Amino acid sequence: MNPAVTGQQYEQPPAMADTAPFRPVALDAFPSAVGEFLAASGTAPVPVPVEGRTDLLLALAAANKLYDATRTPQPLDVGVVLGADELPDGVALLARPLARRWVAEEELGDGTGFHHRHPGTLLIVGCYDRLNLSPVRALLLAGHRGGERALTLLSGRDGISVAWHVAKQYACPDAGVEALGLFTDTDRPPHLPGVRVFDDRDFEQADIQAEILGTRWRSVVFQGHGKDDSVNLGEFTICGLNPAVPAVPGLLGPRCAYGLPCYKPEDKLVPLHRVEAVEVVLSACNSGPLADLALYDPKYQLLLNALDGPARTVVSAVSVHDSDRPENVAWMRAALTGADSVDTLNASLTGSHPYPAFMRFGMPGDPDRTPAAPGPSDHRPDPLVLTTGRRLTALLASGLLPERHPLHARLAKLARKVDLWVARPTHQADQSPDEIRSSLAADLQSLDHAIAEQVSRHPEDEIMNYPAHFGDRSSLDPRVGQVTCHCGRPAQEFTRRGLLPHILDTTCAVCMRCGDVTFRVPDAPEVLAFAADEVEQGGVLEVRASLTASRTGPVRLGLFVPTYLREDTVTEPTTVKVKGTGGQPRDVHFQVRFAAATAPQAYYFTVFAVQDLAVSTARRHFGVVPRRT
């Protein structure tokens, strides 16, 4: 059995330094010691009753190396003590400067409406067995989405542990304690400068136990699967067992509670109360359940084990949550700036579930000095990513483009990238929204150019058959609009709605003289073509294309004539790149030169516009007449 887990290390607690920020006192001397500490205005060490708790005496010794001074933290607005009669005398007095106003426990009720009656930030002090679904659930939900730092808890497994947690709120971390760490078994996040990151690859090569216990951390995150007694880090395990406290008869325990070996290698267990960190973040489901939600005896609880240690702040998850790369990256960025971990993590998760995942055990930083956490995130990708994804699905999955199509491989490659950008674990993590949009814009410009060149060379390309292909798999929307054809006559504009998810809607304008003159898909550019009704043999047809882009950005335009007319014509330019302004029409000009021998008759030309993989077309009829002499 690992000595770190059996409790053998508690036999000889180390001596305390004279200048330490904490000093142990007897339980009966605690009230008077608290009065002396408060009267000294932070110039004396904080008294801690550790009577009968050798584990707390060791934690106190570790804390004296982690912190180097005391100060009174910025108070919260409202404070409540739960079960004041069950706490040692002096605990309520020590907690009093931590809130501006204190109200009776009865004021909480079931938590409903408390924030309305007592607005502002709330501090609850009490033993763990008092932290039940009612009233804590209502208080957590009331502070969710915009209620930054709405609820703060100071707690512990018993009255002495509560006193220890309250005492730690007066401690100032040593300036030399700067290490930030992230240990994750479910992600391989980017390594941000200033944060020590360990993932599953490191767990197979490094002594993670030594890494964790051999470092003094400003803040450290343990992320992985587990229960309320453990967090898995490969073969290593963050362990909630505190061997110095007794089990409660009749309560459920993990395997070791029944004399069975641990489900993980015991020489790779990391006792959480021995982790020297100012802040411990337990980013695992059910790492800090409320007392009436817990599976296991408090002896094995991760949250309580962390509170018994030197950590001033413990962040834990009350239930299940979807933390992954976005939360890991958000936490790293927040830790580097000093922003609050709970606010940051909960804000990042607001787009995944409607409840707060994490609770704060420990006073928040001074809001005037602590950077604000980011606003609530819903993790929705840039709309352009979603638009591109829908169009790629339609191009690749509808049967419109065969696998032999010259652009199929490039489109499939972009589809894989878009799928990664849409997947939540990478959004705003590996790449920022600006980086994603920049990368997507580059891909789209390249593919739009390729599509325009392909259509210009081969107007019969399969991509140009989208109106018929999608239309055959659609139903007619009964709503019909009245528009004006580019010939000046009235026309009807209608939409066919795709019947399957991979079939795009198509919008068509039909003129009784010109026929179906325009086609486009949703949010694609609108284009109209204007030209004279006739041109002489050997003459030049001046064409004005009116382009209205759906978004501001580059648009490729081109013009082609029927195959049977191509040998008799020269089009200038064949394709052109212009900058479209969202919702604002602009003119683009083309010239079609005709050979002197062009047969007189009726013809047509087609102007097309390509933006973000969508092709819009406008067809215009004209006639070639004999050259006038």
XYZ file of C-alpha atoms in Angstrom:
629
model
C 0.000 0.000 0.000
C 1.282 3.461 -0.879
C 2.392 5.294 2.319
C 1.035 8.519 0.870
C -2.427 7.007 1.061
C -2.276 5.012 4.271
C -1.693 7.958 6.573
C 1.812 7.009 7.709
C 3.018 10.503 6.816
C 0.967 12.000 9.654
C 3.140 10.616 12.425
C 5.520 13.570 12.814
C 4.093 16.944 11.746
C 6.802 19.483 10.969
C 7.455 22.528 13.127
C 5.962 25.923 12.211
C 8.033 28.936 11.228
C 7.835 32.020 13.432
C 6.794 34.219 10.493
C 4.231 31.789 9.083
C 0.797 33.171 8.085
C -0.979 30.391 10.051
C -0.558 29.123 13.579
C -2.224 26.119 15.223
C -4.189 26.735 18.371
C -6.182 24.609 20.778
C -9.902 24.492 20.132
C -10.796 26.196 23.416
C -8.322 29.004 22.679
C -9.630 29.590 19.169
C -12.259 32.296 19.912
C -9.837 34.547 21.792
C -7.145 33.925 19.160
C -9.563 35.014 16.440
C -10.307 38.217 18.353
C -6.572 38.936 18.644
C -6.039 38.255 14.934
C -8.826 40.585 13.838
C -7.640 43.284 16.247
C -4.150 43.028 14.743
C -5.550 44.014 11.322
C -3.714 41.317 9.403
C -0.299 41.697 11.020
C -0.579 38.450 12.998
C -0.837 34.845 11.775
C -4.314 33.389 11.343
C -5.250 30.959 14.144
C -6.372 27.474 13.117
C -7.830 24.876 15.487
C -6.224 21.578 14.444
C -6.905 19.657 17.593
C -7.220 15.952 16.792
C -6.558 16.567 13.085
C -2.965 15.699 12.207
C -3.918 15.974 8.515
C -4.786 19.655 8.974
C -1.592 20.244 10.899
C 0.344 18.933 7.892
C -1.769 21.012 5.514
C -1.117 24.063 7.680
C 2.620 23.437 7.457
C 2.392 23.133 3.657
C 0.310 26.304 3.494
C 2.952 28.214 5.415
C 5.284 27.545 2.484
C 2.634 28.405 -0.087
C 1.502 31.707 1.423
C 3.679 34.424 2.938
C 1.328 37.086 4.344
C -2.239 37.762 5.432
C -4.820 40.285 4.335
C -8.570 40.728 4.618
C -10.166 39.910 1.244
C -12.712 42.101 -0.487
C -16.021 41.286 1.251
C -19.061 39.949 -0.555
C -22.442 41.631 -0.236
C -24.397 39.138 1.866
C -23.342 36.321 4.172
C -25.189 33.378 5.732
C -23.888 30.866 8.272
C -25.480 27.420 8.111
C -25.709 25.487 11.347
C -23.893 28.105 13.412
C -24.435 26.112 16.604
C -22.550 23.164 15.096
C -19.435 25.188 14.304
C -16.626 25.848 16.776
C -16.869 29.122 18.647
C -14.894 31.728 16.740
C -15.653 30.513 13.178
C -18.505 32.972 12.632
C -16.361 35.746 14.097
C -13.460 34.898 11.762
C -15.828 34.899 8.777
C -17.555 38.178 9.677
C -15.219 40.508 7.683
C -15.847 38.397 4.547
C -19.350 39.824 3.993
C -20.756 43.322 4.392
C -24.066 42.143 5.779
C -25.103 38.898 7.444
C -28.611 37.478 7.490
C -30.135 34.600 9.418
C -30.098 31.079 7.998
C -33.891 31.109 7.939
C -33.760 33.813 5.285
C -32.470 31.244 2.774
C -35.540 29.032 2.865
C -35.340 26.817 -0.206
C -33.226 29.440 -1.979
C -36.040 30.611 -4.246
C -36.210 34.390 -4.471
C -33.295 34.942 -2.077
C -31.279 36.949 -4.623
C -34.336 39.099 -5.275
C -34.741 39.832 -1.561
C -31.000 40.187 -0.953
C -29.327 41.258 -4.199
C -25.608 41.024 -4.702
C -22.932 38.428 -4.158
C -23.618 35.750 -1.566
C -21.307 33.925 0.836
C -22.439 30.724 2.569
C -20.390 29.304 5.442
C -21.185 25.875 6.836
C -20.295 22.219 7.127
C -20.579 20.046 4.044
C -23.563 18.105 5.376
C -25.542 21.378 5.275
C -24.898 21.922 1.550
C -27.971 20.218 0.162
C -29.946 20.491 -3.051
C -32.278 22.826 -1.229
C -31.350 25.695 -1.035
C -28.115 25.526 -3.042
C -29.682 24.517 -6.367
C -31.953 27.554 -6.517
C -29.088 29.851 -5.539
C -26.823 28.423 -8.244
C -29.459 28.670 -10.953
C -30.370 32.226 -9.929
C -26.775 33.311 -10.444
C -26.311 31.531 -13.772
C -25.784 33.470 -17.023
C -24.634 36.892 -16.004
C -24.593 36.467 -12.223
C -20.825 36.567 -11.893
C -19.538 35.465 -8.509
C -23.130 35.215 -7.317
C -22.460 32.328 -4.925
C -19.346 31.542 -2.906
C -19.026 28.703 -0.412
C -16.707 28.163 2.553
C -17.040 24.657 3.868
C -15.395 21.474 5.065
C -16.142 17.995 6.332
C -16.614 19.207 9.934
C -16.407 22.382 12.029
C -12.610 22.298 12.283
C -12.278 21.887 8.507
C -14.645 24.849 8.036
C -12.471 26.931 10.367
C -9.419 25.938 8.307
C -11.094 26.921 5.036
C -12.198 30.276 6.437
C -8.696 30.917 7.777
C -7.134 30.284 4.360
C -9.165 33.138 2.863
C -6.894 35.603 4.669
C -3.714 34.205 3.095
C -1.688 35.876 0.340
C 0.218 33.556 -2.015
C 3.991 33.774 -2.031
C 5.111 35.800 -5.051
C 7.333 32.904 -6.060
C 4.363 30.572 -6.463
C 3.615 31.086 -10.146
C 3.175 27.622 -11.684
C -0.001 26.960 -13.650
C -0.808 23.383 -14.546
C -3.347 21.443 -16.595
C -3.492 17.655 -16.346
C -6.050 16.160 -18.741
C -6.928 12.621 -19.726
C -9.631 13.572 -22.240
C -7.951 16.181 -24.426
C -4.695 17.106 -26.109
C -4.967 20.882 -25.835
C -2.536 23.404 -27.277
C 0.366 24.320 -25.026
C 0.026 27.976 -24.135
C 3.222 29.695 -22.960
C 3.182 29.946 -19.190
C 1.049 26.841 -18.553
C 2.433 23.373 -17.928
C 0.191 20.986 -19.865
C 0.155 17.212 -19.427
C -2.052 14.865 -21.467
C -2.315 11.125 -22.020
C 0.961 11.002 -23.929
C 2.789 12.412 -20.924
C 1.051 10.038 -18.519
C 2.785 7.125 -20.251
C 6.248 8.680 -20.041
C 6.454 10.932 -16.959
C 6.003 10.408 -13.238
C 2.833 12.438 -12.975
C 2.592 11.867 -9.229
C 5.996 13.507 -8.742
C 5.090 16.335 -11.139
C 1.951 17.150 -9.177
C 3.261 16.727 -5.650
C 6.671 18.224 -6.384
C 5.381 21.609 -7.553
C 3.852 24.553 -5.728
C 0.988 25.640 -7.964
C -0.703 28.975 -8.282
C -3.553 27.057 -9.916
C -3.844 23.508 -11.209
C -6.597 21.721 -13.131
C -7.280 18.001 -13.038
C -9.532 16.986 -15.918
C -10.647 13.470 -16.652
C -13.323 10.890 -16.072
C -14.097 9.827 -12.541
C -16.568 9.963 -9.691
C -16.815 11.987 -6.517
C -13.838 10.065 -5.080
C -11.348 10.145 -7.967
C -10.204 11.682 -11.234
C -8.449 9.460 -13.770
C -5.200 10.604 -15.353
C -4.189 7.517 -17.288
C -2.704 5.046 -14.803
C -2.446 7.875 -12.282
C -5.421 8.835 -10.141
C -6.315 11.934 -8.150
C -7.531 10.301 -4.953
C -10.125 11.658 -2.524
C -9.286 9.366 0.385
C -8.279 11.102 3.594
C -7.044 8.295 5.874
C -6.903 10.602 8.900
C -10.673 10.880 9.237
C -13.090 8.084 10.175
C -15.688 6.628 7.858
C -19.368 7.031 8.656
C -20.962 3.643 9.377
C -23.550 2.609 6.830
C -22.492 4.957 4.010
C -21.391 3.642 0.632
C -17.686 3.682 -0.114
C -15.418 2.777 -3.042
C -13.625 -0.591 -3.303
C -10.943 0.332 -0.777
C -13.619 0.938 1.874
C -14.287 -2.816 1.852
C -10.695 -4.010 1.985
C -10.370 -4.484 -1.774
C -7.440 -3.097 -3.765
C -7.871 0.160 -5.651
C -9.090 -0.073 -9.217
C -5.904 1.756 -10.237
C -2.223 1.152 -9.335
C -1.869 2.254 -5.727
C 1.664 3.524 -6.203
C 0.249 6.029 -8.734
C -2.414 7.550 -6.513
C -2.149 11.292 -5.871
C -3.641 12.246 -2.453
C -5.492 15.458 -3.185
C -4.938 16.927 0.286
C -1.181 16.815 -0.352
C -1.308 18.916 -3.529
C 0.322 22.268 -2.766
C -1.804 24.682 -4.750
C -3.450 28.009 -4.065
C -6.315 26.920 -6.327
C -7.373 23.397 -7.278
C -9.806 22.952 -10.161
C -11.541 19.573 -10.299
C -12.800 19.463 -13.883
C -14.479 16.091 -13.681
C -18.131 15.189 -13.465
C -19.494 14.945 -9.910
C -16.188 16.061 -8.400
C -18.031 18.160 -5.812
C -21.617 16.944 -5.434
C -23.881 18.464 -2.830
C -24.166 16.467 0.366
C -27.471 14.820 -0.519
C -26.253 13.989 -4.038
C -22.945 12.341 -3.147
C -22.346 8.666 -3.856
C -19.592 8.049 -1.336
C -18.811 8.572 2.323
C -17.236 12.030 2.960
C -14.002 10.221 3.882
C -13.462 9.647 0.150
C -14.825 12.896 -1.288
C -12.501 14.757 -3.667
C -13.956 18.130 -2.698
C -13.504 17.571 1.035
C -10.018 16.170 0.571
C -9.042 19.295 -1.363
C -10.545 21.542 1.308
C -8.490 19.696 3.947
C -5.330 20.569 2.012
C -3.570 23.924 1.655
C -5.724 25.183 -1.252
C -7.423 28.485 -0.544
C -9.830 27.963 -3.443
C -11.330 24.712 -4.695
C -13.387 24.642 -7.891
C -15.549 21.559 -8.297
C -18.397 20.295 -10.448
C -21.704 19.748 -8.717
C -22.900 17.287 -11.379
C -22.186 16.268 -14.969
C -20.852 18.658 -17.578
C -19.328 18.733 -21.044
C -15.963 20.297 -20.317
C -13.481 19.743 -23.083
C -10.992 21.737 -25.100
C -12.938 25.023 -25.095
C -12.961 25.008 -21.286
C -9.323 23.935 -21.059
C -8.208 26.735 -23.347
C -10.539 29.247 -21.709
C -9.157 28.320 -18.307
C -5.537 28.622 -19.460
C -6.142 32.067 -20.906
C -8.003 33.123 -17.772
C -5.301 31.771 -15.459
C -2.611 33.689 -17.327
C -4.515 36.940 -16.779
C -5.760 36.174 -13.261
C -9.440 35.934 -14.234
C -11.801 33.896 -12.092
C -11.839 30.161 -12.898
C -15.474 29.464 -11.979
C -16.850 32.403 -13.941
C -14.677 31.478 -16.923
C -15.615 27.793 -16.968
C -19.318 28.364 -16.426
C -19.400 31.075 -19.090
C -17.716 28.732 -21.557
C -20.280 26.010 -20.856
C -23.412 28.132 -21.195
C -23.861 26.991 -24.778
C -23.767 23.324 -23.795
C -26.246 23.100 -20.953
C -28.600 25.439 -19.100
C -27.145 25.042 -15.615
C -23.922 26.099 -13.887
C -21.463 23.228 -13.772
C -18.885 24.561 -11.329
C -19.047 25.920 -7.787
C -16.516 28.123 -6.019
C -15.246 27.121 -2.591
C -13.162 30.128 -1.625
C -13.444 33.889 -1.854
C -13.280 35.388 -5.351
C -10.663 37.954 -6.189
C -11.196 41.660 -5.796
C -13.458 42.577 -8.752
C -11.568 45.852 -9.154
C -8.336 43.927 -9.710
C -9.494 40.656 -11.223
C -10.054 40.674 -14.996
C -13.655 40.079 -15.946
C -14.545 36.625 -17.197
C -15.702 36.359 -20.805
C -19.398 36.673 -21.494
C -21.623 33.617 -21.909
C -20.641 31.559 -24.914
C -22.919 29.406 -27.028
C -20.041 27.948 -29.076
C -21.883 28.502 -32.330
C -19.390 28.780 -35.175
C -19.244 31.750 -37.488
C -22.391 31.758 -39.682
C -20.122 31.537 -42.737
C -18.824 28.189 -41.441
C -22.369 26.849 -41.189
C -23.353 28.209 -44.612
C -20.263 26.639 -46.137
C -20.980 23.339 -44.416
C -24.523 23.185 -45.759
C -23.357 23.942 -49.300
C -20.562 21.389 -49.125
C -23.047 18.767 -47.928
C -25.338 19.583 -50.838
C -22.513 19.439 -53.372
C -21.018 16.202 -52.076
C -23.914 14.201 -50.609
C -26.799 14.986 -52.962
C -25.379 13.197 -55.983
C -24.977 16.469 -57.886
C -21.218 16.097 -58.290
C -19.752 12.699 -59.141
C -16.564 11.568 -57.424
C -14.734 12.009 -60.725
C -15.538 15.723 -60.719
C -12.263 17.702 -60.845
C -13.143 19.658 -57.672
C -14.541 16.755 -55.643
C -11.336 16.069 -53.697
C -10.806 19.723 -52.782
C -14.408 20.126 -51.696
C -14.179 16.966 -49.572
C -11.015 18.277 -47.918
C -12.730 21.545 -46.997
C -15.746 19.586 -45.714
C -13.473 17.765 -43.265
C -12.070 21.057 -42.012
C -15.537 22.555 -41.593
C -16.631 19.491 -39.630
C -13.738 20.092 -37.218
C -14.589 23.779 -36.914
C -18.208 22.959 -36.147
C -17.293 20.329 -33.550
C -17.411 21.988 -30.147
C -14.064 20.756 -28.737
C -12.107 22.769 -31.299
C -14.246 25.877 -31.650
C -12.511 28.867 -30.043
C -9.791 26.525 -28.826
C -7.167 25.341 -31.309
C -8.056 28.339 -33.471
C -9.697 31.589 -32.531
C -12.830 32.679 -34.426
C -10.720 35.167 -36.386
C -8.220 32.451 -37.333
C -10.997 30.096 -38.397
C -12.691 32.754 -40.524
C -9.377 33.745 -42.100
C -8.567 30.137 -42.965
C -12.059 29.523 -44.323
C -12.013 32.724 -46.376
C -8.749 31.664 -48.022
C -10.165 28.237 -48.890
C -13.376 29.735 -50.231
C -11.593 32.268 -52.415
C -9.439 29.550 -53.926
C -12.382 27.233 -54.576
C -14.621 30.032 -55.889
C -11.875 30.876 -58.380
C -11.605 27.218 -59.394
C -15.387 26.914 -59.825
C -15.538 30.086 -61.915
C -12.724 28.883 -64.181
C -14.318 25.433 -64.494
C -17.707 26.892 -65.467
C -16.107 29.359 -67.861
C -14.304 26.516 -69.671
C -17.139 24.005 -69.418
C -20.555 25.646 -68.959
C -22.140 22.174 -69.022
C -20.317 21.240 -65.796
C -22.445 19.223 -63.365
C -22.388 22.047 -60.831
C -24.481 24.155 -63.221
C -27.250 21.544 -63.144
C -28.065 22.333 -59.508
C -31.434 24.046 -60.226
C -32.820 20.896 -61.864
C -31.080 18.445 -59.533
C -32.225 20.174 -56.332
C -35.583 21.154 -57.854
C -36.455 17.520 -58.631
C -35.994 16.788 -54.918
C -37.998 19.751 -53.665
C -41.545 20.954 -53.189
C -42.960 24.260 -54.342
C -43.330 26.964 -51.730
C -46.796 28.430 -52.387
C -45.584 31.957 -51.707
C -44.796 33.723 -55.008
C -43.206 37.144 -55.362
C -43.553 39.695 -58.134
C -40.291 41.025 -59.575
C -39.169 42.794 -62.728
C -37.238 40.853 -65.346
C -34.141 42.452 -66.797
C -36.130 42.784 -70.021
C -38.429 45.157 -68.147
C -41.474 42.902 -68.045
C -43.109 41.504 -64.895
C -41.830 38.168 -63.645
C -42.642 35.745 -60.854
C -40.087 34.675 -58.280
C -40.670 31.422 -56.405
C -38.743 28.962 -54.275
C -38.547 25.201 -54.266
C -37.867 23.814 -50.764
C -35.519 20.868 -50.501
C -37.205 17.748 -49.144
C -34.049 16.296 -47.596
C -31.388 17.911 -45.374
C -28.747 17.699 -48.113
C -30.942 19.366 -50.758
C -30.687 23.155 -50.938
C -33.639 25.402 -51.621
C -33.557 27.040 -55.043
C -35.073 30.378 -56.025
C -36.048 31.053 -59.615
C -37.429 34.056 -61.501
C -39.559 33.313 -64.590
C -40.559 35.801 -67.267
C -43.217 34.821 -69.829
C -40.976 36.170 -72.596
C -37.497 35.243 -71.357
C -38.301 32.056 -69.467
C -36.390 31.078 -66.344
C -33.964 33.970 -66.217
C -32.318 33.701 -62.768
C -31.414 30.930 -60.326
C -29.790 31.042 -56.924
C -29.654 29.211 -53.588
C -30.288 30.839 -50.173
C -27.927 33.668 -49.240
C -26.201 33.511 -52.622
C -25.461 36.615 -54.723
C -28.262 38.028 -56.835
C -27.341 38.830 -60.398
C -29.211 40.406 -63.332
C -27.930 40.889 -66.873
C -28.676 43.915 -69.062
C -27.800 44.310 -72.738
C -29.213 45.585 -76.009
C -31.792 43.374 -77.703
C -29.702 43.211 -80.896
C -26.101 43.291 -82.077
C -24.771 43.378 -85.660
C -22.583 40.687 -87.184
C -18.999 41.599 -86.339
C -20.191 43.933 -83.606
C -19.754 44.135 -79.843
C -22.500 43.447 -77.321
C -22.060 45.525 -74.194
C -23.290 43.654 -71.115
C -23.932 45.134 -67.698
C -24.267 42.682 -64.864
C -25.902 43.990 -61.701
C -24.499 42.113 -58.714
C -25.919 42.196 -55.183
C -23.760 40.145 -52.833
C -25.319 38.658 -49.717
C -22.197 39.437 -47.704
C -19.285 41.745 -48.142
C -16.396 39.907 -49.743
C -14.913 38.756 -53.039
C -17.213 37.499 -55.787
C -16.175 35.847 -59.049
C -18.259 36.669 -62.112
C -18.158 35.272 -65.600
C -20.077 35.223 -68.861
C -20.553 32.424 -71.346
C -22.536 31.856 -74.507
C -23.953 28.571 -75.798
C -21.429 26.018 -77.041
C -22.549 26.399 -80.645
C -21.773 30.148 -80.494
C -18.375 30.007 -78.811
C -16.317 29.738 -82.021
C -17.878 32.948 -83.291
C -17.367 35.038 -80.127
C -14.717 36.449 -77.828
C -15.767 37.394 -74.298
C -13.819 39.963 -72.293
C -13.262 39.308 -69.501
C -14.201 35.654 -69.286
C -14.087 35.865 -65.487
C -13.446 38.722 -63.113
C -13.034 39.112 -59.359
C -14.822 42.007 -57.665
C -15.532 42.998 -54.085
C -19.208 42.725 -53.308
C -20.801 44.816 -50.584
C -23.511 42.999 -48.680
C -26.933 44.173 -49.831
C -25.558 46.911 -52.113
C -25.777 46.420 -55.914
C -22.799 47.149 -58.114
C -22.280 46.934 -61.872
C -19.760 44.695 -63.618
C -19.221 45.068 -67.363
C -18.483 42.481 -70.061
C -18.078 42.672 -73.830
C -18.966 39.952 -76.306
C -17.350 40.391 -79.764
C -18.979 38.598 -82.656
C -17.363 37.311 -85.834
C -18.503 38.849 -89.083
C -19.803 35.463 -90.207
C -21.976 34.859 -87.145
C -25.328 33.553 -88.336
C -28.150 36.018 -87.724
C -30.714 34.598 -85.285
C -31.755 34.658 -81.627
C -29.160 33.706 -79.013
C -28.634 34.042 -75.290
C -25.775 34.537 -72.886
C -25.468 33.648 -69.195
C -23.819 35.719 -66.499
C -22.856 33.785 -63.389
C -21.571 34.811 -59.984
C -19.733 32.571 -57.516
C -19.407 33.365 -53.826
C -18.833 30.900 -50.973
C -19.373 27.875 -53.260
C -22.783 29.125 -54.437
C -23.361 29.781 -58.143
C -26.041 32.273 -59.195
C -27.028 32.729 -62.829
C -28.874 35.206 -65.028
C -29.741 34.440 -68.658
C -30.479 37.133 -71.242
C -31.812 36.707 -74.778
C -30.580 38.843 -77.689
C -30.423 38.653 -81.449
C -27.619 38.885 -84.003
C -28.757 40.800 -87.063
C -27.090 41.263 -90.457
C -24.470 43.937 -90.577
C -25.848 47.198 -91.831
C -23.900 48.801 -94.652
